[in-house]
XYZ file of N, CA and C in Angstrom:
417
model
N 24.361 -11.585 12.129
C 24.275 -10.737 10.948
C 22.801 -10.442 10.660
N 22.486 -9.188 10.483
C 21.104 -8.828 10.190
C 21.004 -8.337 8.749
N 19.827 -8.568 8.166
C 19.586 -8.152 6.794
C 18.921 -6.796 6.754
N 18.495 -6.375 5.581
C 17.789 -5.106 5.448
C 16.502 -5.107 6.279
N 16.093 -3.954 6.706
C 14.863 -3.805 7.464
C 13.901 -2.924 6.680
N 12.630 -3.023 7.038
C 11.599 -2.192 6.422
C 11.023 -1.293 7.501
N 10.998 -0.010 7.234
C 10.388 0.960 8.140
C 9.464 1.848 7.331
N 8.232 1.986 7.786
C 7.287 2.922 7.173
C 7.439 4.236 7.920
N 7.898 5.264 7.243
C 8.103 6.536 7.933
C 6.949 7.520 7.726
N 6.138 7.283 6.668
C 5.031 8.201 6.406
C 4.002 7.509 5.525
N 2.734 7.782 5.793
C 1.633 7.338 4.945
C 0.789 8.570 4.656
N 0.391 8.711 3.402
C -0.396 9.899 3.049
C -1.468 9.543 2.037
N -2.474 10.378 1.999
C -3.556 10.219 1.025
C -3.886 11.597 0.471
N -4.181 11.604 -0.823
C -4.444 12.845 -1.528
C -5.937 12.991 -1.751
N -6.477 14.132 -1.372
C -7.901 14.386 -1.563
C -8.154 14.869 -2.978
N -9.399 14.785 -3.388
C -9.806 15.240 -4.722
C -9.499 16.728 -4.914
N -9.525 17.486 -3.827
C -9.249 18.925 -3.914
C -7.753 19.236 -3.924
N -6.895 18.206 -3.816
C -5.452 18.421 -3.885
C -4.751 18.531 -2.546
N -5.488 18.424 -1.452
C -4.867 18.468 -0.130
C -4.296 17.105 0.235
N -3.202 17.095 0.991
C -2.577 15.857 1.449
C -2.804 15.705 2.941
N -3.314 14.537 3.329
C -3.439 14.173 4.736
C -2.368 13.130 4.994
N -1.673 13.227 6.122
C -0.547 12.317 6.332
C -0.412 11.907 7.787
N 0.154 10.721 7.960
C 0.599 10.229 9.261
C 2.108 10.056 9.154
N 2.842 10.652 10.070
C 4.289 10.498 10.102
C 4.638 9.662 11.320
N 5.452 8.634 11.101
C 5.803 7.710 12.176
C 7.220 7.982 12.668
N 7.390 7.827 13.967
C 8.705 7.950 14.589
C 9.372 6.589 14.587
N 10.668 6.542 14.813
C 11.366 5.259 14.966
C 10.828 4.556 16.198
N 10.714 3.239 16.130
C 10.189 2.455 17.248
C 8.726 2.110 17.017
N 8.033 1.846 18.091
C 6.628 1.436 18.038
C 5.739 2.676 18.001
N 4.789 2.683 17.087
C 3.822 3.775 16.968
C 2.428 3.203 17.148
N 1.557 3.948 17.772
C 0.175 3.528 17.996
C -0.775 4.500 17.319
N -1.841 3.953 16.727
C -2.930 4.786 16.227
C -4.032 4.725 17.273
N -4.311 5.857 17.870
C -5.292 5.922 18.944
C -6.328 6.974 18.592
N -7.578 6.659 18.838
C -8.616 7.634 18.564
C -9.989 7.078 18.858
N -10.959 7.942 18.790
C -12.346 7.549 19.029
C -12.799 6.587 17.937
N -13.830 5.797 18.208
C -14.363 4.885 17.178
C -14.818 5.650 15.928
N -14.667 4.998 14.783
C -15.121 5.531 13.495
C -14.470 6.858 13.104
N -13.174 6.992 13.415
C -12.456 8.208 13.032
C -11.412 7.952 11.945
N -11.350 6.713 11.412
C -10.490 6.444 10.266
C -9.209 5.674 10.528
N -8.996 5.192 11.729
C -7.766 4.452 12.031
C -7.625 3.218 11.137
N -8.679 2.452 11.002
C -8.641 1.234 10.192
C -8.404 1.569 8.726
N -8.981 2.649 8.220
C -8.782 3.038 6.817
C -7.310 3.356 6.534
N -6.613 3.962 7.498
C -5.182 4.220 7.313
C -4.421 2.898 7.177
N -4.751 1.926 8.017
C -4.068 0.633 7.953
C -4.417 -0.124 6.675
N -5.679 -0.033 6.236
C -6.068 -0.660 4.972
C -5.340 -0.002 3.796
N -5.145 1.302 3.875
C -4.399 2.001 2.836
C -2.964 1.495 2.787
N -2.337 1.330 3.927
C -0.969 0.824 3.967
C -0.890 -0.578 3.366
N -1.849 -1.438 3.687
C -1.903 -2.784 3.123
C -2.020 -2.712 1.605
N -2.872 -1.853 1.113
C -3.069 -1.681 -0.329
C -1.789 -1.163 -0.988
N -1.123 -0.220 -0.341
C 0.118 0.322 -0.879
C 1.204 -0.736 -0.980
N 1.182 -1.710 -0.080
C 2.203 -2.761 -0.074
C 1.889 -3.875 -1.068
N 0.929 -3.653 -1.958
C 0.705 -4.574 -3.065
C -0.554 -5.398 -3.019
N -1.450 -5.137 -2.066
C -2.723 -5.860 -2.053
C -3.387 -5.660 -3.414
N -3.808 -6.749 -4.043
C -4.355 -6.671 -5.391
C -5.865 -6.435 -5.414
N -6.485 -6.261 -4.254
C -7.916 -6.015 -4.198
C -8.255 -4.565 -4.515
N -9.475 -4.195 -4.206
C -9.927 -2.824 -4.435
C -9.225 -1.882 -3.464
N -9.115 -0.631 -3.854
C -8.520 0.335 -2.941
C -9.444 0.516 -1.734
N -8.894 0.888 -0.591
C -9.686 0.916 0.649
C -10.801 1.944 0.680
N -10.822 2.866 -0.256
C -11.873 3.878 -0.272
C -12.914 3.594 -1.339
N -12.836 2.392 -1.943
C -13.832 1.977 -2.940
C -15.208 1.984 -2.283
N -16.180 2.531 -2.965
C -17.530 2.600 -2.425
C -18.133 1.200 -2.302
N -18.512 0.813 -1.094
C -19.142 -0.480 -0.851
C -20.545 -0.313 -0.268
N -20.977 0.894 -0.148
C -22.288 1.160 0.428
C -22.442 2.644 0.662
N -23.533 3.024 1.257
C -23.823 4.453 1.420
C -22.827 5.145 2.340
N -22.307 4.469 3.366
C -21.374 5.112 4.294
C -20.014 5.377 3.666
N -19.593 4.560 2.698
C -18.282 4.704 2.090
C -18.277 5.598 0.858
N -19.439 6.006 0.386
C -19.519 6.772 -0.848
C -18.716 8.059 -0.748
N -18.803 8.765 0.361
C -18.081 10.027 0.507
C -16.572 9.797 0.445
N -16.075 8.720 1.064
C -14.647 8.433 1.029
C -14.189 8.101 -0.386
N -14.991 7.342 -1.119
C -14.637 6.974 -2.491
C -14.514 8.211 -3.367
N -15.336 9.195 -3.116
C -15.306 10.411 -3.906
C -14.274 11.418 -3.404
N -13.806 11.249 -2.171
C -12.956 12.241 -1.539
C -11.471 12.031 -1.820
N -11.009 10.775 -1.833
C -9.583 10.486 -2.011
C -9.292 9.959 -3.403
N -8.142 10.355 -3.967
C -7.781 9.947 -5.315
C -6.531 9.074 -5.371
N -5.713 9.110 -4.328
C -4.504 8.287 -4.313
C -3.969 8.189 -2.893
N -3.053 7.254 -2.727
C -2.387 7.081 -1.444
C -0.913 6.816 -1.676
N -0.092 7.145 -0.691
C 1.351 6.955 -0.835
C 1.964 6.672 0.528
N 3.171 6.126 0.497
C 3.926 5.883 1.724
C 5.405 6.053 1.419
N 6.138 6.429 2.430
C 7.592 6.480 2.319
C 8.127 5.294 3.108
N 8.855 4.426 2.395
C 9.438 3.239 3.004
C 10.945 3.410 3.092
N 11.500 3.023 4.222
C 12.942 2.948 4.356
C 13.308 1.474 4.350
N 14.149 1.098 3.413
C 14.627 -0.281 3.311
C 16.138 -0.209 3.418
N 16.653 -0.675 4.552
C 18.081 -0.515 4.806
C 18.416 0.956 4.864
N 19.395 1.376 4.090
C 19.837 2.772 4.105
C 19.127 3.622 3.046
N 18.186 3.037 2.292
C 17.536 3.736 1.193
C 16.079 4.062 1.515
N 15.595 5.116 0.888
C 14.217 5.552 1.069
C 13.506 5.509 -0.286
N 12.263 4.987 -0.283
C 11.464 4.869 -1.496
C 10.070 5.420 -1.237
N 9.512 6.077 -2.241
C 8.123 6.537 -2.143
C 7.280 5.615 -3.016
N 6.302 4.966 -2.392
C 5.395 4.109 -3.144
C 4.032 4.791 -3.204
N 3.323 4.556 -4.300
C 2.044 5.243 -4.493
C 1.096 4.360 -5.290
N -0.193 4.461 -4.969
C -1.262 3.835 -5.766
C -2.224 4.941 -6.167
N -2.613 4.933 -7.431
C -3.499 5.965 -7.985
C -4.745 5.289 -8.528
N -5.828 5.339 -7.808
C -7.035 4.625 -8.241
C -7.959 5.461 -9.114
N -7.727 6.737 -9.259
C -8.562 7.574 -10.134
C -7.955 7.740 -11.519
N -6.688 7.432 -11.656
C -5.991 7.613 -12.926
C -6.266 6.424 -13.844
N -6.615 6.703 -15.050
C -6.984 5.670 -16.017
C -5.784 4.768 -16.352
N -6.022 3.444 -16.322
C -5.030 2.477 -16.750
C -3.972 2.094 -15.736
N -4.041 2.604 -14.510
C -2.999 2.280 -13.526
C -3.569 1.682 -12.237
N -4.802 1.221 -12.295
C -5.462 0.713 -11.092
C -4.676 -0.412 -10.414
N -4.094 -1.333 -11.178
C -3.369 -2.463 -10.605
C -1.883 -2.227 -10.443
N -1.459 -0.977 -10.569
C -0.028 -0.680 -10.515
C 0.363 -0.021 -9.199
N 1.623 -0.273 -8.819
C 2.245 0.403 -7.689
C 3.376 1.230 -8.278
N 3.459 2.485 -7.894
C 4.526 3.362 -8.365
C 5.614 3.401 -7.298
N 6.826 3.091 -7.690
C 7.985 3.188 -6.797
C 8.836 4.321 -7.341
N 8.912 5.402 -6.589
C 9.616 6.607 -7.060
C 9.168 6.965 -8.475
N 7.857 6.955 -8.706
C 7.198 7.310 -9.970
C 7.399 6.300 -11.096
N 8.006 5.150 -10.820
C 8.121 4.089 -11.829
C 7.017 3.068 -11.583
N 6.142 2.859 -12.577
C 4.987 1.972 -12.418
C 5.387 0.514 -12.593
N 4.819 -0.342 -11.727
C 4.970 -1.786 -11.878
C 3.701 -2.458 -11.393
N 3.416 -3.638 -11.948
C 2.253 -4.401 -11.510
C 2.385 -4.714 -10.017
N 1.259 -4.853 -9.338
C 1.269 -5.111 -7.890
C 2.076 -6.369 -7.563
N 1.916 -7.428 -8.338
C 2.645 -8.679 -8.089
C 4.154 -8.464 -8.268
N 4.527 -7.713 -9.298
C 5.944 -7.393 -9.528
C 6.492 -6.577 -8.369
N 5.697 -5.633 -7.862
C 6.118 -4.840 -6.703
C 6.346 -5.735 -5.487
N 5.450 -6.683 -5.240
C 5.620 -7.591 -4.103
C 6.933 -8.352 -4.224
N 7.251 -8.819 -5.422
C 8.513 -9.534 -5.642
C 9.707 -8.600 -5.444
N 9.591 -7.369 -5.935
C 10.645 -6.375 -5.750
C 10.890 -6.131 -4.261
N 9.810 -5.956 -3.504
C 9.934 -5.698 -2.075
C 10.600 -6.867 -1.349
N 10.175 -8.081 -1.653
C 10.786 -9.256 -1.026
C 12.272 -9.340 -1.360
N 12.617 -9.055 -2.612
C 14.016 -9.064 -3.035
C 14.819 -8.008 -2.279
N 14.260 -6.809 -2.157
C 14.953 -5.724 -1.440
C 15.200 -6.089 0.020
N 14.299 -6.879 0.603
C 14.430 -7.285 2.002
C 15.241 -8.564 2.159
N 15.647 -9.158 1.038
C 16.439 -10.381 1.099
C 15.631 -11.596 1.504
N 14.331 -11.577 1.232
C 13.446 -12.692 1.569
C 13.210 -13.497 0.298
N 13.579 -14.772 0.287
C 13.391 -15.555 -0.941
C 11.920 -15.819 -1.225
N 11.585 -15.881 -2.515
C 10.233 -16.224 -2.928
C 10.113 -17.737 -2.954
N 9.061 -18.235 -2.379
C 8.814 -19.670 -2.365
C 7.630 -19.982 -3.256
N 7.781 -20.976 -4.093
C 6.697 -21.436 -4.958
C 6.409 -22.881 -4.589
N 5.148 -23.193 -4.404
C 4.791 -24.556 -4.032
C 3.543 -24.961 -4.795
N 3.442 -26.251 -5.115
C 2.272 -26.714 -5.864
C 1.028 -26.683 -4.996
N -0.097 -26.481 -5.646
C -1.378 -26.494 -4.952
C -2.178 -27.696 -5.421
N -3.032 -28.180 -4.583
C -3.916 -29.293 -4.956
C -3.272 -30.640 -4.741
N -3.905 -31.644 -5.285
C -3.463 -33.029 -5.127
C -2.447 -33.362 -6.218
N -1.184 -33.669 -5.860
C -0.189 -33.981 -6.878
C -0.455 -35.295 -7.603
N -1.336 -36.130 -7.072
C -1.649 -37.424 -7.687
C -2.832 -37.334 -8.633
N -3.422 -36.159 -8.776
C -4.654 -36.048 -9.579
C -4.404 -36.059 -11.081
N -3.174 -35.836 -11.510
C -2.879 -35.792 -12.930
C -3.103 -34.421 -13.558
N -3.632 -33.468 -12.777
C -3.828 -32.117 -13.273
C -2.655 -31.260 -12.833
N -2.365 -30.219 -13.597
C -1.258 -29.345 -13.223
C -1.692 -28.376 -12.174
């Protein structure tokens, strides 16, 4: 017996000028191939961020080379297929008050809540375990 599966069918990013750049994936194994420094890693970092990474968005300016990217893109999105259903997830880093939120079909939720939602949709139980020394007397 198999449970629900997760398939990423599309990843897209919206430019400040309103244009959409996208990668569409076929069923099966897909490869990102290209010359060095052409953006392959940024696409994968965007996908990681879309799946609930709570860090900075992948186009956040970290130095002079990234400044143009930080100013160029305003949001990212992906289409996920989970079992027989399709969901559009989106992160909007230019919109005020939603930096830590993931939008699922335009419904906003905190990144941590989204991670729990995704695990639940895939039938993967959440595990909680204590950290640190249990004999220390601290919680």
